[in-house]
């Protein structure tokens, strides 16, 4: 197998062309650094836990299905059923208890087949 030539920088910060036989991909865990340390702080990483705790309320023993919110998604057509499905599923993943999809009659069966967690109303 013939190796390709890729520009890589050497210690003098000059770009040279060196044959590369293989590319090694390592996780941040193998370097001993977190991804935040490797890339530096960003707007999202600074204070992320505190922001999430302010948005997500603690669960209560008195809570019941629907007390954490209900979401209704209006959309879909016979050809395009994915967008309302993904929007409703995203609402469930971020903490909503109930997700309703209001769609065209022709799209209802397809969306119902995607997930039993959604309530589909044609």
mmCIF file of N, CA and C in Angstrom:
data_model
loop_
_atom_site.group_PDB
_atom_site.id
_atom_site.type_symbol
_atom_site.label_atom_id
_atom_site.label_comp_id
_atom_site.label_asym_id
_atom_site.label_seq_id
_atom_site.Cartn_x
_atom_site.Cartn_y
_atom_site.Cartn_z
ATOM 1 N N UNK A 1 0.840 -1.182 0.000
ATOM 2 C CA UNK A 1 0.000 0.000 0.000
ATOM 3 C C UNK A 1 0.884 1.243 0.000
ATOM 4 N N UNK A 2 0.593 2.161 -0.855
ATOM 5 C CA UNK A 2 1.382 3.378 -0.968
ATOM 6 C C UNK A 2 0.877 4.389 0.050
ATOM 7 N N UNK A 3 1.798 5.041 0.745
ATOM 8 C CA UNK A 3 1.387 6.022 1.746
ATOM 9 C C UNK A 3 1.191 7.383 1.101
ATOM 10 N N UNK A 4 0.290 8.139 1.671
ATOM 11 C CA UNK A 4 0.005 9.481 1.161
ATOM 12 C C UNK A 4 0.896 10.491 1.850
ATOM 13 N N UNK A 5 1.126 11.605 1.211
ATOM 14 C CA UNK A 5 1.923 12.671 1.813
ATOM 15 C C UNK A 5 0.978 13.729 2.359
ATOM 16 N N UNK A 6 1.137 14.058 3.604
ATOM 17 C CA UNK A 6 0.293 15.050 4.271
ATOM 18 C C UNK A 6 1.173 16.135 4.862
ATOM 19 N N UNK A 7 0.765 17.378 4.788
ATOM 20 C CA UNK A 7 1.555 18.424 5.439
ATOM 21 C C UNK A 7 1.389 18.335 6.953
ATOM 22 N N UNK A 8 2.483 18.213 7.653
ATOM 23 C CA UNK A 8 2.448 18.246 9.114
ATOM 24 C C UNK A 8 3.509 19.221 9.580
ATOM 25 N N UNK A 9 3.333 19.769 10.749
ATOM 26 C CA UNK A 9 4.311 20.758 11.197
ATOM 27 C C UNK A 9 5.322 20.091 12.112
ATOM 28 N N UNK A 10 6.574 20.507 11.995
ATOM 29 C CA UNK A 10 7.615 19.974 12.858
ATOM 30 C C UNK A 10 7.845 20.927 14.021
ATOM 31 N N UNK A 11 8.858 20.663 14.814
ATOM 32 C CA UNK A 11 9.090 21.476 16.006
ATOM 33 C C UNK A 11 9.496 22.909 15.683
ATOM 34 N N UNK A 12 9.975 23.164 14.471
ATOM 35 C CA UNK A 12 10.354 24.528 14.087
ATOM 36 C C UNK A 12 9.179 25.312 13.527
ATOM 37 N N UNK A 13 7.962 24.735 13.610
ATOM 38 C CA UNK A 13 6.745 25.342 13.083
ATOM 39 C C UNK A 13 6.811 25.591 11.581
ATOM 40 N N UNK A 14 7.612 24.795 10.869
ATOM 41 C CA UNK A 14 7.656 24.868 9.417
ATOM 42 C C UNK A 14 6.833 23.703 8.881
ATOM 43 N N UNK A 15 6.064 23.959 7.874
ATOM 44 C CA UNK A 15 5.249 22.904 7.284
ATOM 45 C C UNK A 15 6.103 22.074 6.340
ATOM 46 N N UNK A 16 6.128 20.767 6.564
ATOM 47 C CA UNK A 16 6.878 19.864 5.702
ATOM 48 C C UNK A 16 5.945 18.774 5.212
ATOM 49 N N UNK A 17 6.338 18.130 4.136
ATOM 50 C CA UNK A 17 5.556 16.998 3.637
ATOM 51 C C UNK A 17 6.272 15.729 4.061
ATOM 52 N N UNK A 18 5.567 14.911 4.824
ATOM 53 C CA UNK A 18 6.121 13.677 5.348
ATOM 54 C C UNK A 18 5.172 12.538 5.017
ATOM 55 N N UNK A 19 5.671 11.391 4.551
ATOM 56 C CA UNK A 19 4.772 10.280 4.301
ATOM 57 C C UNK A 19 4.157 9.777 5.610
ATOM 58 N N UNK A 20 2.879 9.519 5.564
ATOM 59 C CA UNK A 20 2.162 9.053 6.747
ATOM 60 C C UNK A 20 1.644 7.649 6.454
ATOM 61 N N UNK A 21 2.059 6.680 7.246
ATOM 62 C CA UNK A 21 1.601 5.307 7.044
ATOM 63 C C UNK A 21 0.263 5.062 7.724
ATOM 64 N N UNK A 22 0.072 5.639 8.877
ATOM 65 C CA UNK A 22 -1.196 5.459 9.576
ATOM 66 C C UNK A 22 -1.450 6.678 10.446
ATOM 67 N N UNK A 23 -2.700 6.883 10.756
ATOM 68 C CA UNK A 23 -3.091 7.990 11.618
ATOM 69 C C UNK A 23 -3.561 7.396 12.931
ATOM 70 N N UNK A 24 -3.034 7.877 14.010
ATOM 71 C CA UNK A 24 -3.399 7.375 15.331
ATOM 72 C C UNK A 24 -4.377 8.335 15.983
ATOM 73 N N UNK A 25 -5.481 7.803 16.473
ATOM 74 C CA UNK A 25 -6.474 8.612 17.166
ATOM 75 C C UNK A 25 -6.520 8.150 18.611
ATOM 76 N N UNK A 26 -6.300 9.087 19.535
ATOM 77 C CA UNK A 26 -6.337 8.747 20.953
ATOM 78 C C UNK A 26 -7.434 9.549 21.624
ATOM 79 N N UNK A 27 -7.978 8.964 22.663
ATOM 80 C CA UNK A 27 -8.990 9.690 23.426
ATOM 81 C C UNK A 27 -8.300 10.639 24.391
ATOM 82 N N UNK A 28 -9.060 11.618 24.882
ATOM 83 C CA UNK A 28 -8.502 12.550 25.857
ATOM 84 C C UNK A 28 -8.143 11.832 27.147
ATOM 85 N N UNK A 29 -8.854 10.746 27.470
ATOM 86 C CA UNK A 29 -8.573 10.011 28.699
ATOM 87 C C UNK A 29 -7.160 9.435 28.676
ATOM 88 N N UNK A 30 -6.682 9.007 27.512
ATOM 89 C CA UNK A 30 -5.342 8.430 27.428
ATOM 90 C C UNK A 30 -4.257 9.489 27.597
ATOM 91 N N UNK A 31 -4.586 10.758 27.424
ATOM 92 C CA UNK A 31 -3.598 11.818 27.596
ATOM 93 C C UNK A 31 -3.580 12.359 29.020
ATOM 94 N N UNK A 32 -4.580 11.966 29.811
ATOM 95 C CA UNK A 32 -4.657 12.474 31.173
ATOM 96 C C UNK A 32 -5.337 13.828 31.264
ATOM 97 N N UNK A 33 -5.863 14.341 30.153
ATOM 98 C CA UNK A 33 -6.543 15.633 30.142
ATOM 99 C C UNK A 33 -8.009 15.438 29.819
ATOM 100 N N UNK A 34 -8.824 16.339 30.318
ATOM 101 C CA UNK A 34 -10.221 16.340 29.901
ATOM 102 C C UNK A 34 -10.320 17.118 28.600
ATOM 103 N N UNK A 35 -11.445 16.989 27.917
ATOM 104 C CA UNK A 35 -11.602 17.719 26.658
ATOM 105 C C UNK A 35 -11.590 19.219 26.890
ATOM 106 N N UNK A 36 -12.053 19.671 28.058
ATOM 107 C CA UNK A 36 -12.037 21.097 28.377
ATOM 108 C C UNK A 36 -10.607 21.604 28.511
ATOM 109 N N UNK A 37 -9.745 20.820 29.166
ATOM 110 C CA UNK A 37 -8.352 21.229 29.317
ATOM 111 C C UNK A 37 -7.641 21.260 27.970
ATOM 112 N N UNK A 38 -7.999 20.344 27.090
ATOM 113 C CA UNK A 38 -7.324 20.272 25.797
ATOM 114 C C UNK A 38 -7.728 21.411 24.877
ATOM 115 N N UNK A 39 -8.972 21.824 24.938
ATOM 116 C CA UNK A 39 -9.443 22.861 24.024
ATOM 117 C C UNK A 39 -9.498 24.234 24.665
ATOM 118 N N UNK A 40 -9.428 24.302 25.978
ATOM 119 C CA UNK A 40 -9.543 25.570 26.675
ATOM 120 C C UNK A 40 -10.986 25.877 27.004
ATOM 121 N N UNK A 41 -11.229 26.805 27.928
ATOM 122 C CA UNK A 41 -12.601 27.111 28.324
ATOM 123 C C UNK A 41 -13.365 27.819 27.211
ATOM 124 N N UNK A 42 -14.627 27.508 27.119
ATOM 125 C CA UNK A 42 -15.506 28.174 26.170
ATOM 126 C C UNK A 42 -16.693 28.724 26.937
ATOM 127 N N UNK A 43 -17.548 29.444 26.253
ATOM 128 C CA UNK A 43 -18.733 29.999 26.899
ATOM 129 C C UNK A 43 -19.599 28.892 27.474
ATOM 130 N N UNK A 44 -19.723 27.773 26.755
ATOM 131 C CA UNK A 44 -20.585 26.688 27.222
ATOM 132 C C UNK A 44 -19.972 25.965 28.415
ATOM 133 N N UNK A 45 -18.663 25.745 28.430
ATOM 134 C CA UNK A 45 -18.071 24.960 29.505
ATOM 135 C C UNK A 45 -17.943 25.740 30.800
ATOM 136 N N UNK A 46 -17.855 27.051 30.728
ATOM 137 C CA UNK A 46 -17.727 27.842 31.948
ATOM 138 C C UNK A 46 -19.075 27.918 32.652
ATOM 139 N N UNK A 47 -19.162 27.375 33.855
ATOM 140 C CA UNK A 47 -20.387 27.448 34.630
ATOM 141 C C UNK A 47 -21.501 26.557 34.117
ATOM 142 N N UNK A 48 -21.155 25.523 33.390
ATOM 143 C CA UNK A 48 -22.165 24.649 32.788
ATOM 144 C C UNK A 48 -23.016 23.964 33.854
ATOM 145 N N UNK A 49 -22.392 23.383 34.879
ATOM 146 C CA UNK A 49 -23.152 22.663 35.904
ATOM 147 C C UNK A 49 -24.113 23.587 36.637
ATOM 148 N N UNK A 50 -23.658 24.775 36.958
ATOM 149 C CA UNK A 50 -24.519 25.730 37.659
ATOM 150 C C UNK A 50 -25.715 26.124 36.794
ATOM 151 N N UNK A 51 -25.489 26.334 35.512
ATOM 152 C CA UNK A 51 -26.583 26.695 34.606
ATOM 153 C C UNK A 51 -27.595 25.566 34.486
ATOM 154 N N UNK A 52 -27.115 24.339 34.417
ATOM 155 C CA UNK A 52 -28.023 23.193 34.316
ATOM 156 C C UNK A 52 -28.835 23.049 35.592
ATOM 157 N N UNK A 53 -28.215 23.212 36.742
ATOM 158 C CA UNK A 53 -28.943 23.088 38.014
ATOM 159 C C UNK A 53 -30.025 24.146 38.159
ATOM 160 N N UNK A 54 -29.801 25.332 37.590
ATOM 161 C CA UNK A 54 -30.826 26.374 37.652
ATOM 162 C C UNK A 54 -32.016 26.037 36.765
ATOM 163 N N UNK A 55 -31.763 25.350 35.649
ATOM 164 C CA UNK A 55 -32.830 25.035 34.694
ATOM 165 C C UNK A 55 -33.605 23.776 35.058
ATOM 166 N N UNK A 56 -32.925 22.775 35.576
ATOM 167 C CA UNK A 56 -33.557 21.490 35.861
ATOM 168 C C UNK A 56 -33.965 21.453 37.325
ATOM 169 N N UNK A 57 -35.250 21.362 37.557
ATOM 170 C CA UNK A 57 -35.761 21.327 38.920
ATOM 171 C C UNK A 57 -35.602 19.936 39.508
ATOM 172 N N UNK A 58 -35.377 19.839 40.826
ATOM 173 C CA UNK A 58 -35.266 18.510 41.441
ATOM 174 C C UNK A 58 -36.615 17.795 41.417
ATOM 175 N N UNK A 59 -36.574 16.471 41.316
ATOM 176 C CA UNK A 59 -37.800 15.684 41.302
ATOM 177 C C UNK A 59 -38.407 15.622 42.699
ATOM 178 N N UNK A 60 -39.700 15.563 42.741
ATOM 179 C CA UNK A 60 -40.427 15.493 44.005
ATOM 180 C C UNK A 60 -41.189 14.176 44.059
ATOM 181 N N UNK A 61 -41.411 13.665 45.276
ATOM 182 C CA UNK A 61 -42.190 12.439 45.425
ATOM 183 C C UNK A 61 -43.664 12.682 45.120
ATOM 184 N N UNK A 62 -44.096 13.929 45.158
ATOM 185 C CA UNK A 62 -45.486 14.257 44.840
ATOM 186 C C UNK A 62 -45.720 14.457 43.341
ATOM 187 N N UNK A 63 -44.659 14.472 42.553
ATOM 188 C CA UNK A 63 -44.832 14.717 41.120
ATOM 189 C C UNK A 63 -45.456 13.501 40.441
ATOM 190 N N UNK A 64 -46.108 13.762 39.335
ATOM 191 C CA UNK A 64 -46.754 12.703 38.563
ATOM 192 C C UNK A 64 -46.536 12.967 37.079
ATOM 193 N N UNK A 65 -46.973 12.029 36.264
ATOM 194 C CA UNK A 65 -46.790 12.151 34.817
ATOM 195 C C UNK A 65 -47.459 13.426 34.316
ATOM 196 N N UNK A 66 -46.694 14.284 33.713
ATOM 197 C CA UNK A 66 -47.215 15.533 33.185
ATOM 198 C C UNK A 66 -46.864 16.746 34.018
ATOM 199 N N UNK A 67 -46.389 16.541 35.250
ATOM 200 C CA UNK A 67 -46.077 17.700 36.088
ATOM 201 C C UNK A 67 -44.771 18.378 35.682
ATOM 202 N N UNK A 68 -43.948 17.721 34.892
ATOM 203 C CA UNK A 68 -42.707 18.343 34.418
ATOM 204 C C UNK A 68 -42.858 18.949 33.033
ATOM 205 N N UNK A 69 -44.070 19.013 32.544
ATOM 206 C CA UNK A 69 -44.304 19.712 31.289
ATOM 207 C C UNK A 69 -44.847 18.831 30.191
ATOM 208 N N UNK A 70 -45.620 19.468 29.338
ATOM 209 C CA UNK A 70 -46.188 18.825 28.158
ATOM 210 C C UNK A 70 -45.786 19.647 26.945
ATOM 211 N N UNK A 71 -45.455 18.956 25.872
ATOM 212 C CA UNK A 71 -45.020 19.626 24.651
ATOM 213 C C UNK A 71 -45.889 19.151 23.497
ATOM 214 N N UNK A 72 -46.311 20.089 22.670
ATOM 215 C CA UNK A 72 -47.051 19.760 21.458
ATOM 216 C C UNK A 72 -46.259 20.183 20.240
ATOM 217 N N UNK A 73 -46.103 19.279 19.296
ATOM 218 C CA UNK A 73 -45.368 19.554 18.063
ATOM 219 C C UNK A 73 -46.349 19.465 16.902
ATOM 220 N N UNK A 74 -46.420 20.508 16.110
ATOM 221 C CA UNK A 74 -47.296 20.550 14.946
ATOM 222 C C UNK A 74 -46.432 20.482 13.701
ATOM 223 N N UNK A 75 -46.622 19.449 12.878
ATOM 224 C CA UNK A 75 -45.814 19.339 11.670
ATOM 225 C C UNK A 75 -45.959 17.988 11.022
ATOM 226 N N UNK A 76 -45.205 17.795 9.979
ATOM 227 C CA UNK A 76 -45.195 16.517 9.291
ATOM 228 C C UNK A 76 -46.102 16.479 8.086
ATOM 229 N N UNK A 77 -45.742 15.639 7.151
ATOM 230 C CA UNK A 77 -46.527 15.385 5.950
ATOM 231 C C UNK A 77 -46.261 13.938 5.567
ATOM 232 N N UNK A 78 -46.973 13.403 4.601
ATOM 233 C CA UNK A 78 -46.720 12.009 4.227
ATOM 234 C C UNK A 78 -45.264 11.723 3.839
ATOM 235 N N UNK A 79 -44.593 12.693 3.221
ATOM 236 C CA UNK A 79 -43.198 12.493 2.819
ATOM 237 C C UNK A 79 -42.204 12.833 3.921
ATOM 238 N N UNK A 80 -42.557 13.751 4.806
ATOM 239 C CA UNK A 80 -41.613 14.252 5.803
ATOM 240 C C UNK A 80 -42.160 14.013 7.204
ATOM 241 N N UNK A 81 -41.804 12.876 7.782
ATOM 242 C CA UNK A 81 -42.296 12.520 9.117
ATOM 243 C C UNK A 81 -41.212 12.625 10.182
ATOM 244 N N UNK A 82 -39.985 12.822 9.794
ATOM 245 C CA UNK A 82 -38.882 12.815 10.751
ATOM 246 C C UNK A 82 -38.800 14.035 11.642
ATOM 247 N N UNK A 83 -39.048 15.216 11.104
ATOM 248 C CA UNK A 83 -38.881 16.444 11.885
ATOM 249 C C UNK A 83 -39.786 16.489 13.109
ATOM 250 N N UNK A 84 -41.094 16.210 12.990
ATOM 251 C CA UNK A 84 -41.909 16.236 14.204
ATOM 252 C C UNK A 84 -41.512 15.142 15.192
ATOM 253 N N UNK A 85 -41.098 14.003 14.686
ATOM 254 C CA UNK A 85 -40.636 12.927 15.573
ATOM 255 C C UNK A 85 -39.416 13.375 16.374
ATOM 256 N N UNK A 86 -38.400 13.902 15.696
ATOM 257 C CA UNK A 86 -37.178 14.319 16.384
ATOM 258 C C UNK A 86 -37.431 15.475 17.349
ATOM 259 N N UNK A 87 -38.290 16.399 16.985
ATOM 260 C CA UNK A 87 -38.598 17.522 17.878
ATOM 261 C C UNK A 87 -39.288 17.025 19.142
ATOM 262 N N UNK A 88 -40.248 16.120 18.991
ATOM 263 C CA UNK A 88 -40.953 15.590 20.157
ATOM 264 C C UNK A 88 -40.030 14.739 21.024
ATOM 265 N N UNK A 89 -39.193 13.918 20.410
ATOM 266 C CA UNK A 89 -38.262 13.089 21.183
ATOM 267 C C UNK A 89 -37.231 13.947 21.909
ATOM 268 N N UNK A 90 -36.792 15.030 21.280
ATOM 269 C CA UNK A 90 -35.846 15.933 21.942
ATOM 270 C C UNK A 90 -36.470 16.543 23.181
ATOM 271 N N UNK A 91 -37.758 16.877 23.112
ATOM 272 C CA UNK A 91 -38.422 17.445 24.290
ATOM 273 C C UNK A 91 -38.471 16.432 25.426
ATOM 274 N N UNK A 92 -38.646 15.157 25.110
ATOM 275 C CA UNK A 92 -38.632 14.124 26.150
ATOM 276 C C UNK A 92 -37.239 13.955 26.741
ATOM 277 N N UNK A 93 -36.224 14.053 25.903
ATOM 278 C CA UNK A 93 -34.852 13.874 26.382
ATOM 279 C C UNK A 93 -34.403 15.007 27.297
ATOM 280 N N UNK A 94 -34.949 16.190 27.136
ATOM 281 C CA UNK A 94 -34.536 17.302 27.993
ATOM 282 C C UNK A 94 -35.426 17.468 29.214
ATOM 283 N N UNK A 95 -36.399 16.573 29.403
ATOM 284 C CA UNK A 95 -37.134 16.593 30.659
ATOM 285 C C UNK A 95 -38.630 16.727 30.593
ATOM 286 N N UNK A 96 -39.206 16.932 29.452
ATOM 287 C CA UNK A 96 -40.658 17.005 29.359
ATOM 288 C C UNK A 96 -41.242 15.627 29.655
ATOM 289 N N UNK A 97 -42.413 15.600 30.273
ATOM 290 C CA UNK A 97 -43.038 14.314 30.595
ATOM 291 C C UNK A 97 -43.871 13.758 29.452
ATOM 292 N N UNK A 98 -44.589 14.610 28.767
ATOM 293 C CA UNK A 98 -45.495 14.169 27.712
ATOM 294 C C UNK A 98 -45.205 14.922 26.424
ATOM 295 N N UNK A 99 -45.209 14.202 25.319
ATOM 296 C CA UNK A 99 -44.983 14.828 24.017
ATOM 297 C C UNK A 99 -46.079 14.397 23.051
ATOM 298 N N UNK A 100 -46.785 15.383 22.526
ATOM 299 C CA UNK A 100 -47.853 15.154 21.556
ATOM 300 C C UNK A 100 -47.365 15.593 20.186
ATOM 301 N N UNK A 101 -47.720 14.833 19.155
ATOM 302 C CA UNK A 101 -47.414 15.213 17.779
ATOM 303 C C UNK A 101 -48.739 15.368 17.051
ATOM 304 N N UNK A 102 -48.995 16.563 16.541
ATOM 305 C CA UNK A 102 -50.188 16.854 15.747
ATOM 306 C C UNK A 102 -49.746 16.911 14.293
ATOM 307 N N UNK A 103 -50.271 16.006 13.475
ATOM 308 C CA UNK A 103 -49.774 15.881 12.109
ATOM 309 C C UNK A 103 -50.902 15.519 11.151
ATOM 310 N N UNK A 104 -50.554 15.423 9.873
ATOM 311 C CA UNK A 104 -51.507 15.008 8.842
ATOM 312 C C UNK A 104 -51.883 13.543 9.051
ATOM 313 N N UNK A 105 -53.087 13.185 8.676
ATOM 314 C CA UNK A 105 -53.585 11.809 8.825
ATOM 315 C C UNK A 105 -52.637 10.799 8.164
ATOM 316 N N UNK A 106 -52.120 11.141 6.994
ATOM 317 C CA UNK A 106 -51.254 10.227 6.254
ATOM 318 C C UNK A 106 -49.908 10.004 6.943
ATOM 319 N N UNK A 107 -49.467 10.936 7.777
ATOM 320 C CA UNK A 107 -48.175 10.821 8.456
ATOM 321 C C UNK A 107 -48.290 10.177 9.827
ATOM 322 N N UNK A 108 -49.486 10.078 10.363
ATOM 323 C CA UNK A 108 -49.676 9.617 11.737
ATOM 324 C C UNK A 108 -49.154 8.204 11.969
ATOM 325 N N UNK A 109 -49.465 7.281 11.098
ATOM 326 C CA UNK A 109 -49.048 5.893 11.295
ATOM 327 C C UNK A 109 -47.528 5.762 11.303
ATOM 328 N N UNK A 110 -46.868 6.446 10.391
ATOM 329 C CA UNK A 110 -45.401 6.381 10.345
ATOM 330 C C UNK A 110 -44.789 6.928 11.626
ATOM 331 N N UNK A 111 -45.297 8.046 12.119
ATOM 332 C CA UNK A 111 -44.748 8.644 13.341
ATOM 333 C C UNK A 111 -45.049 7.765 14.544
ATOM 334 N N UNK A 112 -46.225 7.157 14.595
ATOM 335 C CA UNK A 112 -46.555 6.242 15.694
ATOM 336 C C UNK A 112 -45.609 5.052 15.723
ATOM 337 N N UNK A 113 -45.191 4.596 14.567
ATOM 338 C CA UNK A 113 -44.292 3.439 14.496
ATOM 339 C C UNK A 113 -42.879 3.759 14.977
ATOM 340 N N UNK A 114 -42.482 5.018 14.924
ATOM 341 C CA UNK A 114 -41.132 5.391 15.354
ATOM 342 C C UNK A 114 -40.928 5.167 16.842
ATOM 343 N N UNK A 115 -41.905 5.530 17.659
ATOM 344 C CA UNK A 115 -41.724 5.449 19.106
ATOM 345 C C UNK A 115 -43.058 5.343 19.821
ATOM 346 N N UNK A 116 -43.168 4.426 20.773
ATOM 347 C CA UNK A 116 -44.400 4.329 21.563
ATOM 348 C C UNK A 116 -44.507 5.428 22.623
ATOM 349 N N UNK A 117 -43.443 6.191 22.833
ATOM 350 C CA UNK A 117 -43.456 7.243 23.852
ATOM 351 C C UNK A 117 -44.237 8.474 23.419
ATOM 352 N N UNK A 118 -44.467 8.611 22.118
ATOM 353 C CA UNK A 118 -45.145 9.799 21.601
ATOM 354 C C UNK A 118 -46.641 9.559 21.478
ATOM 355 N N UNK A 119 -47.404 10.606 21.727
ATOM 356 C CA UNK A 119 -48.845 10.557 21.505
ATOM 357 C C UNK A 119 -49.124 11.299 20.212
ATOM 358 N N UNK A 120 -49.614 10.580 19.227
ATOM 359 C CA UNK A 120 -49.800 11.132 17.888
ATOM 360 C C UNK A 120 -51.281 11.364 17.643
ATOM 361 N N UNK A 121 -51.614 12.592 17.266
ATOM 362 C CA UNK A 121 -53.001 12.957 16.973
ATOM 363 C C UNK A 121 -53.072 13.495 15.552
ATOM 364 N N UNK A 122 -53.684 12.734 14.639
ATOM 365 C CA UNK A 122 -53.789 13.222 13.258
ATOM 366 C C UNK A 122 -54.811 14.339 13.138
#
